[in-house]
Amino acid sequence: MRRVPPRNATRQKSNRCTAVSLTPVLFIAGAVAAGAYWASGADPELAARGDGHGRGLGQNGAYDYAKAGWTVEQILVHYYPGTTLGALPPTKISVRLQDRDDDTLDVYSSTGLTVAGRQASAGEAAHLTPIPGGAKVTITSGCSGNVLWEGETDNAWVDPVDAGPARPGEEHLTMCDGDDTYRGSLGVALEGDRYRTVNYVDIEDYLLGVVPHEMTPNWADDGGAEALRAQAIAARSYAATEDRTDYAQTCDTTDCQMYGGSADEDERTNEAVRSTAGSVLMMDGKIVHSEYSASSDRDGDGEDALATRPPETGAPILAAPAPDATAPGTEAAPDGGLSLEIPIDLDPNVVVAGASPIDAKYRQLGGMASSIGAPIGPEMRLPTGEGTFRVFSNGAIIHTEDLGAQVVDLSFLDEIVAAAEEN
């Protein structure tokens, strides 16, 4: 089997249940773990019954819980008890596009592309056929016009004008045989003598094409936004633990997770992904292979009643880093990092909306490029019950009706917690 030639930077790859040091962590209290880790020893008949295999998040049930007022944290507590929320650093993932097995790669971009070290202008197309050690490449005028260049390369990838994350739609690569579009880069590989097409993409961009295919976006319009956020976290965790083949970590069908590229992205599911950016489920320092299905009760008819029960309200603990020095109230975490313990009261009557003032403030600051850094875990209710907060790699944003959305350091957040405990 031929591995896809590596990108310019070393591919960041998460092996199955490889130990990862990912502090800060949001600890989710619950019962003894069930539906977490790899489902070894699971009932082999589960996958053939009802609308789900019975492991992990049940999508229909999560929707009902969200409509009943559960937060994303409470939904995750229910389906993945004993797990924690950790922060996944920026990473990319390689996705086998199975519907394109045994096809050549024929692609263009309305803003141009790069292939075999050559710049192709807008409207020019690249055609790649995998060969041992690389690919044969042809550049044409349009998808079927005159040949402008042809040759061979050991770099079997087509890159957009900018292969970074969160790029605008006009830069995405488009397949010549239809309207399928993809963020990131596209490449070819050989599996024996069979052709394979691979999308190499930022994992957050990848999730923008997964969540709307795995959960109905319009659930957000009917009180189900928290279910979409739970789905985003489960899908991110699942993807981060995939390692299918030498040339691709995962695939784009129900064998892995449904993925449709960028053509079917929806702003409602985009918001679910962005508002949980980087959040993954963990246990014992390892990312959980968080399976999910339409229903988790085998027969698919038992979760509606569950949504009427009081949700689990165990007190999670937020562990956040002190970048330069130990903040007041912090102590060494088990892995040698620094932790800030903040008990959180999960009020079942309060749902933190996906599009919130904290999200707006973060975007105003510049998002991932801002000095506050990447988000760590979802937005949560302050212990005082008078506002919300979200922790980032270099601080936090809190929101109250009196103050609005404000950037604070972790020591200030600790003071709020201490004051709440005294009262």
XYZ file of C-alpha atoms in Angstrom:
423
model
C 0.000 0.000 0.000
C 1.384 3.395 -0.989
C 1.268 6.191 1.555
C 0.245 9.603 0.333
C 3.396 11.737 0.083
C 3.702 13.857 3.241
C 2.846 17.524 3.247
C 5.512 20.159 3.766
C 4.877 20.039 7.514
C 4.827 16.829 9.489
C 1.357 15.343 9.536
C -0.218 15.587 12.983
C -1.802 12.242 13.637
C -3.753 10.953 16.624
C -3.425 7.194 17.059
C -6.214 5.241 18.678
C -6.291 6.039 22.371
C -2.734 7.393 22.323
C -2.033 9.213 25.555
C -2.212 12.961 24.997
C -1.416 15.683 27.509
C -4.265 18.077 26.977
C -4.680 20.457 29.880
C -6.776 22.485 30.432
C -9.587 19.982 30.897
C -13.245 20.257 31.795
C -14.112 17.333 34.066
C -17.630 16.036 33.613
C -18.979 14.295 36.677
C -21.077 11.183 36.219
C -21.409 7.509 36.905
C -18.973 4.757 36.012
C -17.906 5.165 32.391
C -20.158 3.599 29.790
C -20.047 4.192 26.056
C -16.568 5.692 26.379
C -13.197 4.537 25.040
C -13.380 1.918 22.293
C -16.469 -0.225 22.593
C -14.560 -3.477 22.985
C -16.729 -6.296 24.195
C -19.903 -4.526 23.094
C -22.931 -6.585 22.119
C -22.348 -7.492 18.433
C -26.091 -7.385 17.776
C -26.481 -3.743 18.727
C -25.543 -2.356 15.333
C -28.287 -4.349 13.616
C -31.172 -3.216 15.806
C -33.420 -0.188 15.700
C -32.024 3.118 14.497
C -28.718 2.907 16.320
C -25.992 0.641 17.656
C -26.601 1.619 21.267
C -23.174 3.113 21.983
C -22.559 6.729 22.886
C -24.685 9.720 21.961
C -28.199 9.042 20.700
C -28.973 11.871 18.302
C -32.762 11.792 18.640
C -32.499 11.637 22.407
C -29.980 14.488 22.472
C -32.444 16.587 20.476
C -35.203 15.873 22.991
C -32.903 16.673 25.908
C -31.894 19.963 24.303
C -35.530 20.943 23.796
C -36.159 20.072 27.453
C -33.542 22.659 28.455
C -30.404 20.563 28.847
C -27.048 22.172 28.112
C -24.360 20.554 25.998
C -22.520 19.629 29.196
C -25.552 17.805 30.562
C -26.084 15.933 27.304
C -22.466 14.787 27.309
C -22.681 13.767 30.973
C -25.627 11.549 30.101
C -24.140 9.798 27.073
C -20.459 9.700 28.038
C -20.383 9.501 31.861
C -16.965 9.605 33.431
C -15.368 11.456 30.525
C -13.736 14.884 30.503
C -13.527 17.708 28.005
C -10.014 18.453 26.780
C -8.601 20.892 24.249
C -7.338 19.496 20.951
C -4.570 21.651 19.453
C -4.927 22.809 15.835
C -4.481 19.776 13.595
C -5.325 18.445 10.162
C -6.967 15.213 9.102
C -6.788 13.150 5.906
C -10.125 11.879 4.577
C -10.613 9.182 1.943
C -13.376 10.207 -0.475
C -14.821 6.752 -1.068
C -17.269 7.694 -3.812
C -14.208 8.649 -5.860
C -12.420 5.332 -5.507
C -10.727 4.307 -8.785
C -11.253 7.758 -10.322
C -8.592 10.231 -11.342
C -8.596 13.578 -9.560
C -9.882 16.391 -11.782
C -10.225 19.691 -9.973
C -10.163 23.474 -10.341
C -10.620 26.622 -8.266
C -12.073 29.975 -9.231
C -9.056 31.657 -7.597
C -6.339 29.333 -8.902
C -4.380 26.460 -7.379
C -0.915 24.946 -7.011
C 0.115 21.509 -8.293
C 3.515 19.926 -8.965
C 5.179 23.163 -7.901
C 3.320 25.128 -10.573
C 0.702 27.847 -10.228
C -2.487 27.266 -12.201
C -4.588 30.335 -12.880
C -8.274 30.744 -12.137
C -10.261 28.581 -14.535
C -7.405 26.161 -15.183
C -7.855 22.578 -14.017
C -5.454 19.997 -12.616
C -5.791 16.299 -13.464
C -3.905 13.767 -11.301
C -3.457 10.034 -11.822
C -1.666 8.204 -8.986
C 1.524 6.304 -9.806
C 4.103 4.665 -7.513
C 5.887 7.495 -5.744
C 3.579 10.291 -6.834
C 1.257 11.235 -9.685
C 1.000 12.065 -13.360
C -0.242 15.634 -13.703
C -1.954 17.471 -16.532
C -3.017 21.118 -16.407
C -5.706 22.161 -18.875
C -7.608 25.278 -19.837
C -10.882 24.618 -18.078
C -11.773 21.074 -17.152
C -11.690 19.787 -20.737
C -9.739 22.386 -22.700
C -6.281 22.472 -24.233
C -3.349 20.907 -22.390
C -1.160 23.644 -20.890
C 1.368 21.437 -19.100
C 1.912 17.796 -18.210
C 4.496 15.849 -16.273
C 5.096 13.748 -13.174
C 5.555 14.757 -9.543
C 6.409 13.149 -6.225
C 4.020 15.584 -4.510
C 0.605 14.173 -5.408
C -1.404 17.081 -4.012
C -3.420 19.992 -5.332
C -3.367 22.994 -3.006
C -5.683 26.017 -3.040
C -4.170 29.498 -3.079
C -4.195 29.342 0.731
C -4.420 25.946 2.438
C -5.093 27.454 5.864
C -8.312 27.007 7.845
C -11.516 29.032 7.501
C -10.866 30.176 3.936
C -13.673 31.744 1.826
C -15.718 29.613 -0.539
C -14.217 30.985 -3.740
C -10.863 29.471 -2.742
C -12.216 25.956 -2.217
C -11.304 23.245 -4.704
C -14.131 22.096 -6.987
C -14.432 18.731 -8.730
C -14.756 18.923 -12.495
C -17.563 16.363 -12.610
C -20.015 18.347 -10.503
C -20.454 20.873 -7.740
C -18.589 19.030 -4.969
C -16.263 21.474 -3.223
C -13.633 20.913 -0.549
C -11.679 23.013 1.889
C -7.984 22.241 2.255
C -6.000 20.191 -0.267
C -6.859 17.218 -2.463
C -4.474 14.411 -3.367
C -4.254 10.928 -4.834
C -2.778 7.656 -3.598
C -2.452 4.028 -4.622
C -3.886 1.192 -2.538
C -2.383 -1.763 -4.354
C -3.325 -0.906 -7.928
C -6.496 0.950 -6.926
C -6.845 4.734 -7.155
C -7.768 6.685 -4.034
C -8.653 10.369 -3.555
C -7.852 12.095 -0.260
C -8.852 15.441 1.279
C -6.244 16.897 3.665
C -8.036 19.516 5.736
C -8.049 21.318 9.071
C -10.126 19.253 11.499
C -12.407 22.192 12.332
C -13.069 22.767 8.621
C -13.689 19.036 8.235
C -16.342 19.137 10.962
C -18.190 21.895 9.103
C -18.873 19.238 6.456
C -19.648 16.448 8.941
C -22.155 17.839 11.428
C -24.869 18.850 8.880
C -24.700 15.332 7.421
C -24.884 13.631 10.811
C -27.529 15.818 12.491
C -30.334 17.939 11.046
C -29.304 21.629 11.043
C -32.867 22.899 11.464
C -32.999 21.325 14.914
C -31.323 24.550 16.014
C -34.510 26.407 15.033
C -36.605 24.248 17.349
C -34.611 24.373 20.573
C -32.013 21.785 19.587
C -28.877 23.939 19.325
C -27.271 22.239 22.326
C -27.701 18.848 20.637
C -25.813 20.169 17.614
C -23.000 21.321 19.892
C -22.860 17.904 21.559
C -22.738 16.318 18.108
C -19.831 18.563 17.128
C -17.812 17.527 20.184
C -18.575 13.832 19.656
C -17.661 14.060 15.960
C -14.399 15.884 16.727
C -13.398 13.265 19.286
C -14.272 10.431 16.925
C -12.241 11.967 14.106
C -9.232 12.644 16.331
C -8.978 8.932 17.198
C -9.362 7.604 13.658
C -6.435 5.823 11.936
C -7.898 3.783 9.091
C -5.199 3.384 6.447
C -1.671 4.414 5.547
C -2.965 7.132 3.236
C -6.051 8.402 5.114
C -7.037 8.579 8.752
C -10.771 8.432 8.091
C -13.356 8.290 5.292
C -16.432 10.205 4.180
C -19.174 7.550 4.500
C -21.125 5.886 7.304
C -18.192 3.495 7.653
C -16.580 6.464 9.451
C -18.547 9.736 9.591
C -20.614 11.232 6.795
C -18.708 14.118 5.222
C -19.839 16.184 2.258
C -17.055 18.693 1.803
C -18.007 22.358 1.932
C -20.970 22.415 -0.463
C -23.563 21.471 2.173
C -22.287 23.524 5.093
C -25.001 25.243 7.110
C -24.559 28.288 9.330
C -26.434 26.610 12.185
C -24.104 23.627 12.298
C -21.138 25.902 11.571
C -22.025 27.727 14.781
C -22.119 24.431 16.687
C -18.614 23.605 15.480
C -17.161 27.054 16.081
C -18.676 27.478 19.535
C -17.069 24.198 20.668
C -13.800 24.629 18.753
C -11.090 22.263 19.935
C -13.242 20.484 22.531
C -12.819 16.691 22.679
C -13.982 13.983 25.067
C -11.237 12.352 27.113
C -10.748 9.664 29.726
C -7.574 8.950 31.680
C -5.644 11.363 29.462
C -6.769 9.731 26.214
C -9.166 11.022 23.592
C -12.337 8.933 23.542
C -13.464 7.248 20.321
C -16.933 8.683 20.862
C -19.371 6.651 18.828
C -22.913 7.888 18.258
C -26.021 6.934 16.300
C -29.610 7.995 15.691
C -30.718 6.250 18.878
C -28.831 4.680 21.755
C -31.595 2.393 23.026
C -31.362 -0.450 20.456
C -34.993 -0.169 19.366
C -34.998 3.589 18.870
C -38.177 4.231 20.858
C -37.116 4.737 24.468
C -35.359 8.086 24.620
C -38.355 10.406 24.345
C -39.400 9.377 27.857
C -35.857 9.866 29.147
C -35.940 13.537 28.207
C -38.548 14.185 30.902
C -36.197 13.025 33.676
C -34.061 15.547 35.594
C -30.653 15.709 33.904
C -27.474 14.722 35.669
C -26.229 17.755 37.568
C -22.903 16.560 38.898
C -20.444 19.360 39.497
C -17.850 19.437 36.712
C -14.461 20.948 37.438
C -12.773 23.260 35.003
C -9.010 22.996 34.856
C -7.369 25.894 33.039
C -3.717 26.905 32.573
C -1.891 29.753 34.225
C 0.480 30.689 31.381
C 3.220 32.505 33.341
C 2.725 31.697 37.011
C 0.421 29.828 39.299
C -2.713 31.894 39.775
C -4.290 32.175 43.233
C -6.142 28.997 44.076
C -4.346 26.862 41.504
C -2.324 23.748 42.078
C -0.293 21.276 40.093
C -2.366 18.963 37.895
C -1.562 15.211 37.863
C 0.341 15.537 34.600
C 2.467 18.407 35.873
C 0.341 21.164 34.347
C -1.506 23.832 36.292
C -5.178 23.590 37.109
C -7.829 26.020 38.244
C -10.728 24.211 39.887
C -14.088 25.850 39.357
C -17.263 24.051 40.506
C -20.053 24.619 38.034
C -23.748 24.404 38.841
C -25.501 22.906 35.827
C -28.910 24.572 35.964
C -31.257 22.385 33.867
C -33.475 25.397 33.194
C -30.745 27.462 31.533
C -29.353 26.799 28.078
C -26.273 28.671 26.907
C -27.032 29.596 23.304
C -24.530 28.819 20.582
C -24.469 32.367 19.179
C -23.770 34.270 22.383
C -22.247 37.600 23.451
C -19.070 35.714 24.350
C -18.868 34.320 20.808
C -19.369 37.827 19.420
C -16.645 39.241 21.682
C -14.233 36.491 20.658
C -14.807 37.212 16.980
C -14.370 40.941 17.619
C -10.984 40.202 19.201
C -9.885 38.246 16.138
C -10.862 34.681 16.996
C -8.069 32.115 16.887
C -5.606 34.831 15.844
C -6.307 36.943 18.935
C -4.055 37.181 21.982
C -6.549 35.240 24.089
C -5.879 32.154 21.977
C -7.941 29.060 21.230
C -11.142 28.181 23.119
C -11.003 25.423 25.706
C -14.323 23.740 26.271
C -17.804 25.138 25.670
C -19.433 28.187 27.202
C -20.740 27.544 30.711
C -22.750 29.182 33.474
C -20.833 31.107 36.164
C -21.029 29.560 39.653
C -22.928 32.646 40.817
C -25.627 31.947 38.227
C -25.462 35.582 37.099
C -23.668 35.114 33.801
C -21.600 32.842 31.603
C -17.925 32.268 30.905
C -15.622 30.488 28.500
C -11.964 29.652 29.055
C -9.334 30.180 26.360
C -5.678 29.213 26.240
C -4.553 32.658 27.477
C -7.456 33.852 29.588
C -11.232 33.867 29.739
C -14.251 35.838 28.581
C -17.118 36.344 30.997
C -20.529 37.853 30.302
C -23.055 39.350 32.693
C -25.951 41.712 32.097
C -24.175 44.466 34.032
C -20.685 44.133 32.519
C -21.420 42.756 29.085
C -18.696 40.529 27.589
C -15.268 41.182 29.107
C -11.832 39.562 28.785
C -10.405 38.551 32.171
C -7.410 36.594 33.388
C -7.773 33.289 35.176
C -6.941 34.729 38.588
C -9.965 37.028 38.297
C -12.131 34.056 37.386
C -10.763 32.266 40.431
C -11.762 35.223 42.621
C -15.324 34.989 41.307
C -15.379 31.306 42.189
C -13.973 31.934 45.666
C -16.565 34.639 46.318
C -19.360 32.326 45.167
C -18.144 29.587 47.508
C -18.043 32.003 50.472
C -21.638 32.978 49.792
